[in-house]
Every structure is written in C-alpha cells, then in structure tokens.
Coordinates of C-alpha atoms and ligand atoms in Angstrom, one line a residue:
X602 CA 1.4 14.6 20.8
X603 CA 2.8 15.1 24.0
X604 CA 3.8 11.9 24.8
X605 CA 5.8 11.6 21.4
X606 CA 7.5 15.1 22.3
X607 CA 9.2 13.6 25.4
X608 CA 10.3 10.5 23.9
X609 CA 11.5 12.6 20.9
X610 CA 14.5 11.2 20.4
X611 CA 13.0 7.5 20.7
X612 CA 10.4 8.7 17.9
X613 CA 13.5 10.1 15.9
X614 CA 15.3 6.9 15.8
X615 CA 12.0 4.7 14.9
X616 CA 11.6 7.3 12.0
X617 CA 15.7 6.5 10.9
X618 CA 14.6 3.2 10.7
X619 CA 11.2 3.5 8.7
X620 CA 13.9 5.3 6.2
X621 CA 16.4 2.5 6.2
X622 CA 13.4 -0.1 6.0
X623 CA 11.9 1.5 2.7
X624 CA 15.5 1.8 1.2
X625 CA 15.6 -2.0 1.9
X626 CA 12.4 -2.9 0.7
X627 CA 12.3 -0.8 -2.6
X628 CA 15.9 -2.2 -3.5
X629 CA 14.5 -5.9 -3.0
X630 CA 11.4 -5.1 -5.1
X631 CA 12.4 -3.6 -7.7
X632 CA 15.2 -6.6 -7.9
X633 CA 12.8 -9.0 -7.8
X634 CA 10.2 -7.1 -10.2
X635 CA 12.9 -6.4 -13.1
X636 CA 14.1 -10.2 -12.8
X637 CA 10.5 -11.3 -13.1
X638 CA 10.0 -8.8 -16.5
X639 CA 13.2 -9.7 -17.7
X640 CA 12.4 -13.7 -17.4
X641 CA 8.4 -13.4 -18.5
X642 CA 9.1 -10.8 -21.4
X643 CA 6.8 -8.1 -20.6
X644 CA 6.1 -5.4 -18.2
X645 CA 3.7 -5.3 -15.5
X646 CA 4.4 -2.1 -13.3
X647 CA 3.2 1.5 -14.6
X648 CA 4.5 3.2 -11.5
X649 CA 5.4 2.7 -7.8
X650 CA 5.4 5.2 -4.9
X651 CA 6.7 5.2 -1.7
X652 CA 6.1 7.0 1.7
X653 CA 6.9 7.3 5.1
X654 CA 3.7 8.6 7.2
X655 CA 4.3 11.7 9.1
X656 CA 4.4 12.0 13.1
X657 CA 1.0 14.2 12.4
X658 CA -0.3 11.5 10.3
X659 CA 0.3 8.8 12.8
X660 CA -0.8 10.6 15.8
X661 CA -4.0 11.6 13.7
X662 CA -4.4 7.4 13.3
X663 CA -4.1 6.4 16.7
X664 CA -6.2 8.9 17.9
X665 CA -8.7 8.2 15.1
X666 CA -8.4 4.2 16.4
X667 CA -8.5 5.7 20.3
X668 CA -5.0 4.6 21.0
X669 CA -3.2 6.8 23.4
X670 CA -0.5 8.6 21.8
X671 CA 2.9 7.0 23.0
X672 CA 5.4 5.0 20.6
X673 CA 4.6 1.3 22.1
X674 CA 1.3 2.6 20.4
X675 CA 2.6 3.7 17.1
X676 CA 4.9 0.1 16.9
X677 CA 2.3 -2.2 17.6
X678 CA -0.8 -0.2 16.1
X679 CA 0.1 1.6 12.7
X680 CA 1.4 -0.7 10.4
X681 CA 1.9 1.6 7.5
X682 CA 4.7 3.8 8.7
X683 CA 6.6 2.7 5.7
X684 CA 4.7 2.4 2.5
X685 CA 4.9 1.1 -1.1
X686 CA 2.4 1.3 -3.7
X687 CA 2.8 -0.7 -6.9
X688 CA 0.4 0.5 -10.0
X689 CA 0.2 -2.3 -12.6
X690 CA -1.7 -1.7 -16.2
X691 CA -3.9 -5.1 -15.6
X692 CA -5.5 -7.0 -13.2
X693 CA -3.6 -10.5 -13.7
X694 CA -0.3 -8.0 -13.3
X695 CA -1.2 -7.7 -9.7
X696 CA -1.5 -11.0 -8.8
X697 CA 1.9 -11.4 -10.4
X698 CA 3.4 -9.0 -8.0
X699 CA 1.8 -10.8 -5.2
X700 CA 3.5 -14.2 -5.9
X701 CA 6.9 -12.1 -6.0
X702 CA 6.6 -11.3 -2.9
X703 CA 5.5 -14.2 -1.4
X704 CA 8.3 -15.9 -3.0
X705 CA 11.1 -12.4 -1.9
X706 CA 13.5 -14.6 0.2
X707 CA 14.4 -11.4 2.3
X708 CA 10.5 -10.7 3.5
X709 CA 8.5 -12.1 5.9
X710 CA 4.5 -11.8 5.1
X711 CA 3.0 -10.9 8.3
X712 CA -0.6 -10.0 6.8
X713 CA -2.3 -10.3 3.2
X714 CA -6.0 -8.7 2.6
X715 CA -7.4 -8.9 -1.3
X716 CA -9.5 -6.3 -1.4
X717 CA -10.1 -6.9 -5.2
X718 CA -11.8 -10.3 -4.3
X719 CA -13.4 -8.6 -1.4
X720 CA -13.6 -4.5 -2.0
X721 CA -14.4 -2.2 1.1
X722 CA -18.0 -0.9 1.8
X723 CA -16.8 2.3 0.0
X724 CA -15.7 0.8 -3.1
X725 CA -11.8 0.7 -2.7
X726 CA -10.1 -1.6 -4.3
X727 CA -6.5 -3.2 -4.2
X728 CA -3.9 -6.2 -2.9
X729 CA -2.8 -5.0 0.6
X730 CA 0.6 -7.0 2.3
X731 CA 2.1 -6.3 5.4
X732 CA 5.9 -7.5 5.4
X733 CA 8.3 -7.3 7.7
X734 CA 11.7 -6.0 6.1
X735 CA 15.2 -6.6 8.0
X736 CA 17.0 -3.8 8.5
X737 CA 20.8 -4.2 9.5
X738 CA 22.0 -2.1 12.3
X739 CA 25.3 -1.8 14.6
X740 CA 23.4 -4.4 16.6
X741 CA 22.0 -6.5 14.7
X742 CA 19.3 -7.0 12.1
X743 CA 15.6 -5.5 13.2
X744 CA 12.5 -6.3 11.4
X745 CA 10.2 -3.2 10.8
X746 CA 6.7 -3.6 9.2
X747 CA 6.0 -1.9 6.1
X748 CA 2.6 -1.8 3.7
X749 CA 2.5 -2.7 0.4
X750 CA -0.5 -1.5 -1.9
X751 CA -0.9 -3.3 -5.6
X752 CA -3.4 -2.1 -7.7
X753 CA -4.0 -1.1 -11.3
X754 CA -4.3 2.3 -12.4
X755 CA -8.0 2.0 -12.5
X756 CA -8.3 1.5 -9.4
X757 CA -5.4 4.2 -8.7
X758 CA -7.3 7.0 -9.8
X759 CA -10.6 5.9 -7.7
X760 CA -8.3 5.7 -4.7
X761 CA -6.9 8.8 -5.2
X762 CA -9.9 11.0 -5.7
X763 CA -11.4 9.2 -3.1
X764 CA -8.6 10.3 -1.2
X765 CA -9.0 14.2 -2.5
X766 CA -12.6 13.8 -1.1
X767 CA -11.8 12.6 1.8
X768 CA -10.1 15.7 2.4
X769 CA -12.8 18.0 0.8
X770 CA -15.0 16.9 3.1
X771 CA -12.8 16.3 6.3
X772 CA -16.3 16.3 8.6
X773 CA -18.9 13.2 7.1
X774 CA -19.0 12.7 2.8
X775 CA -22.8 13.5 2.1
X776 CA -24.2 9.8 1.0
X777 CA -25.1 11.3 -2.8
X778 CA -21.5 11.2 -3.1
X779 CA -20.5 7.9 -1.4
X780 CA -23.1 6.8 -3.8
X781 CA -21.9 7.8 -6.9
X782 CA -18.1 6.7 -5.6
X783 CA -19.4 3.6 -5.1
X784 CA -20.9 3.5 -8.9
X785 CA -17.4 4.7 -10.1
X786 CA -15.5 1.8 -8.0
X787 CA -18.5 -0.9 -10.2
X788 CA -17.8 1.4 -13.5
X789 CA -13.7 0.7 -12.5
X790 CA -13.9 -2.8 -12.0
X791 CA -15.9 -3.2 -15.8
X792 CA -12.9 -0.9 -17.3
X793 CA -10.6 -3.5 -16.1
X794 CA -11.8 -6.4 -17.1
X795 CA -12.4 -4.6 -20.7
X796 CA -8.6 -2.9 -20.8
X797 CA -7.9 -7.4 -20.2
X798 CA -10.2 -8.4 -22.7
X799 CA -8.5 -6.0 -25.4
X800 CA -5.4 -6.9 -24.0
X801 CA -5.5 -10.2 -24.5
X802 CA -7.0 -9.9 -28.2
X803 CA -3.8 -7.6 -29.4
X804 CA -1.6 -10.4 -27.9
X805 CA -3.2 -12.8 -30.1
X806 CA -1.9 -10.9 -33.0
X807 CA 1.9 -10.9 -31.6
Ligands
0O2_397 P1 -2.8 7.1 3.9 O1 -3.0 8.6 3.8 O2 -2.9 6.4 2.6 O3 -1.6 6.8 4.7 P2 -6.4 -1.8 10.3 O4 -5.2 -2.6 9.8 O5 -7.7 -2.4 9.8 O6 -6.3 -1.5 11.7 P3 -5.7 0.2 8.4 O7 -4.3 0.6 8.6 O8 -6.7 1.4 8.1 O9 -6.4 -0.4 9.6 O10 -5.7 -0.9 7.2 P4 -6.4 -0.9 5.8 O11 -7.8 -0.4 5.8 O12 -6.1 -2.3 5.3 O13 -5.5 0.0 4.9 C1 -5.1 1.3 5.2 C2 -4.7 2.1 4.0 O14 -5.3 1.6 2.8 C3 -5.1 3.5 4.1 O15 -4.1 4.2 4.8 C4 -5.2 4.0 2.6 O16 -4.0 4.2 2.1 C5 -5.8 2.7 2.0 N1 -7.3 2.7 2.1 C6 -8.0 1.9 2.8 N2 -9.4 2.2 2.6 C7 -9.4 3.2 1.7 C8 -10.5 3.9 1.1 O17 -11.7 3.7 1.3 N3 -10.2 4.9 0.2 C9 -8.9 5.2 -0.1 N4 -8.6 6.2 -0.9 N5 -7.8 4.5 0.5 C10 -8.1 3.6 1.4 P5 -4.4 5.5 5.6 O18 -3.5 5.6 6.8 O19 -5.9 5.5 6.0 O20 -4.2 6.7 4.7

C-alpha cells in the first residue's frame, strides 16, 4: 500500500487511463455487437457489465500472487484492471462474441483461455480474452490491457454466488460446499445444453 501511496499521482493517472480504455472498449463492442445482431437477425447479449478494479482490490491481488506492491507490479501483473463481462442467453451466442472480437479491427488479442472447453477445478465456467485497447492521449496512442468475460447466464449466476461465497467464507470454503458447487457448475452445464436444445426446436417452427 505504501508504495502505491508515494507514487500516488503515477497510480492516479494509470487509473484515468483504465477509465478512458473501458470507454473505448465498450463503444467498439457494442458497435461491433449491434452490427453483428443487426446483419444475423437475432440477439445474442442479455446483459453486459463493466468495471474498473479498485486500488484495494489490486493491491489485495498482488499480494495474494506475492507481488510487491509498486505499479511496475500492478502494469505487468493484474490484467483485469479494466473489465467487461458479456452475458449471452446460449452457448453458441458466446462463441459468436468471440469471433467479434477476434475480428474488432481496433483490438489486439493478447491472451484467449476457454474455460467452457476446459472449466476450472472449481467448476467456473466462461470465455476469458485479454485485449489490448488504444487509448489516444496528448502523446500519442497507449495500449492498456483490459479482460473480457463471455458467458451465459447459467453460468452467470454460478459465478456470482460463487463469488458471494467466496466472500462468506473469506478464510478456506469447507469441501461439502466446494462439492455441491461443483455439482451445480455439472447441473449448469446440462441447463445449457437443454435451454439449446429447446431453442433450436422453437426456431424450427419460425
Ligand atoms: P474479480 O472480483 O472478478 O475482479 P492469472 O492470469 O492466471 O495470473 P487471474 O487474473 O486470476 O490470474 O486469471 P483468471 O483466473 O483467468 O481470471 C480471473 C477472473 O476470472 C477473476 O477475477 C474472476 O472474475 C473470474 N474467476 C476466475 N475463477 C473464478 C472462480 O472460480 N469463481 C468465480 N466466481 N470467478 C472466477 P478476480 O480478480 O479474481 O476477481
């Protein structure tokens, strides 16, 4: 904490441009996501939310990696200062939003983990990307790294009371309930492919 106090002015303009960077970013999505809906005929985002993570947060993350707390630290080792999360109804919806952004001429894809293919040991599920988004500044253009979570709302709601237990039980999550978070994220990955199935059986009747 200390070390972020006395470059505080240093930490303050980072933080300016985590702002201008999600401005940036949400404007190029959303484009990109409203021409795709518009071309395709149909709609395949519920919701999106965005973020910026706190100083707390961050300094809790490097700490919890066993990074020293300094802002080289926080550039090079948190790459989720600026956040998106993009909640589709179905799984093939997802995907979709993936291929826009590969194809988003402004972005550069730094990272890409499927962790619908591959879920975590704890169950989560969703499409992480890493980008880097310019920003354009009195001296030039910067590119600042930003996080972009896809994911249907199944999986949403695991996430999210995952989350809420995470915070329950800040200390260690007994292994009863890991286990039966675990079942959930199996139960969640059925309800998806069931919510597609219907899906796909009231289209035929369009
Ligand atoms: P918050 O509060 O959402 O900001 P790494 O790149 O491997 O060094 P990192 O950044 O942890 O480390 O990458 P990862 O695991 O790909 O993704 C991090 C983010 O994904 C997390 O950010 C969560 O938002 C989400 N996430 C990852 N695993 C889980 C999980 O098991 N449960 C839930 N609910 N979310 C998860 P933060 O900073 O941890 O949290």
């Amino acid at each position: 904490m200390s070390n972020f106090s006395i470059q505080n002015n240093e930490v303050d303009h980072l933080m300016l441009k985590y702002e201008f960077a999600l401005e940036e970013l949400i404007t190029q999505l959303k484009i990109s996501i409203k021409e795709f809906e518009f071309n395709n005929n149909k709609q395949i985002v519920e919701h999106i939310k965005t973020r910026i993570k706190s100083k707390e947060s961050a300094i809790k993350k490097l700490d919890s990696k066993g990074y020293e707390i300094n802002i080289d630290n926080l550039k090079n080792h948190i790459h989720d200062m600026v956040g998106v999360r993009i909640v589709c109804s179905f799984l093939p919806d997802v995907y979709d939003i993936v291929n826009i952004i590969d194809n988003a001429k402004n972005l550069k894809i730094k990272e890409k983990r499927d962790y619908i293919e591959t879920p975590k040991k704890s169950g989560y599920s969703s499409y992480h990307i890493i980008v880097e988004v310019p920003i354009y500044l009195e001296k030039g253009i910067e590119y600042i790294e930003a996080e972009i979570q896809i994911r249907t709302m199944a999986m949403d709601f695991w996430a999210s009371l995952d989350h809420k237990l995470q915070y329950k039980f800040s200390d260690v999550i007994p292994e009863e309930v890991k286990k039966e978070m675990y079942d959930c994220s199996l139960a969640i990955k059925r309800l998806d492919n069931k919510m597609l199935g219907l899906h796909e059986i009231v289209n035929k009747y369009k």
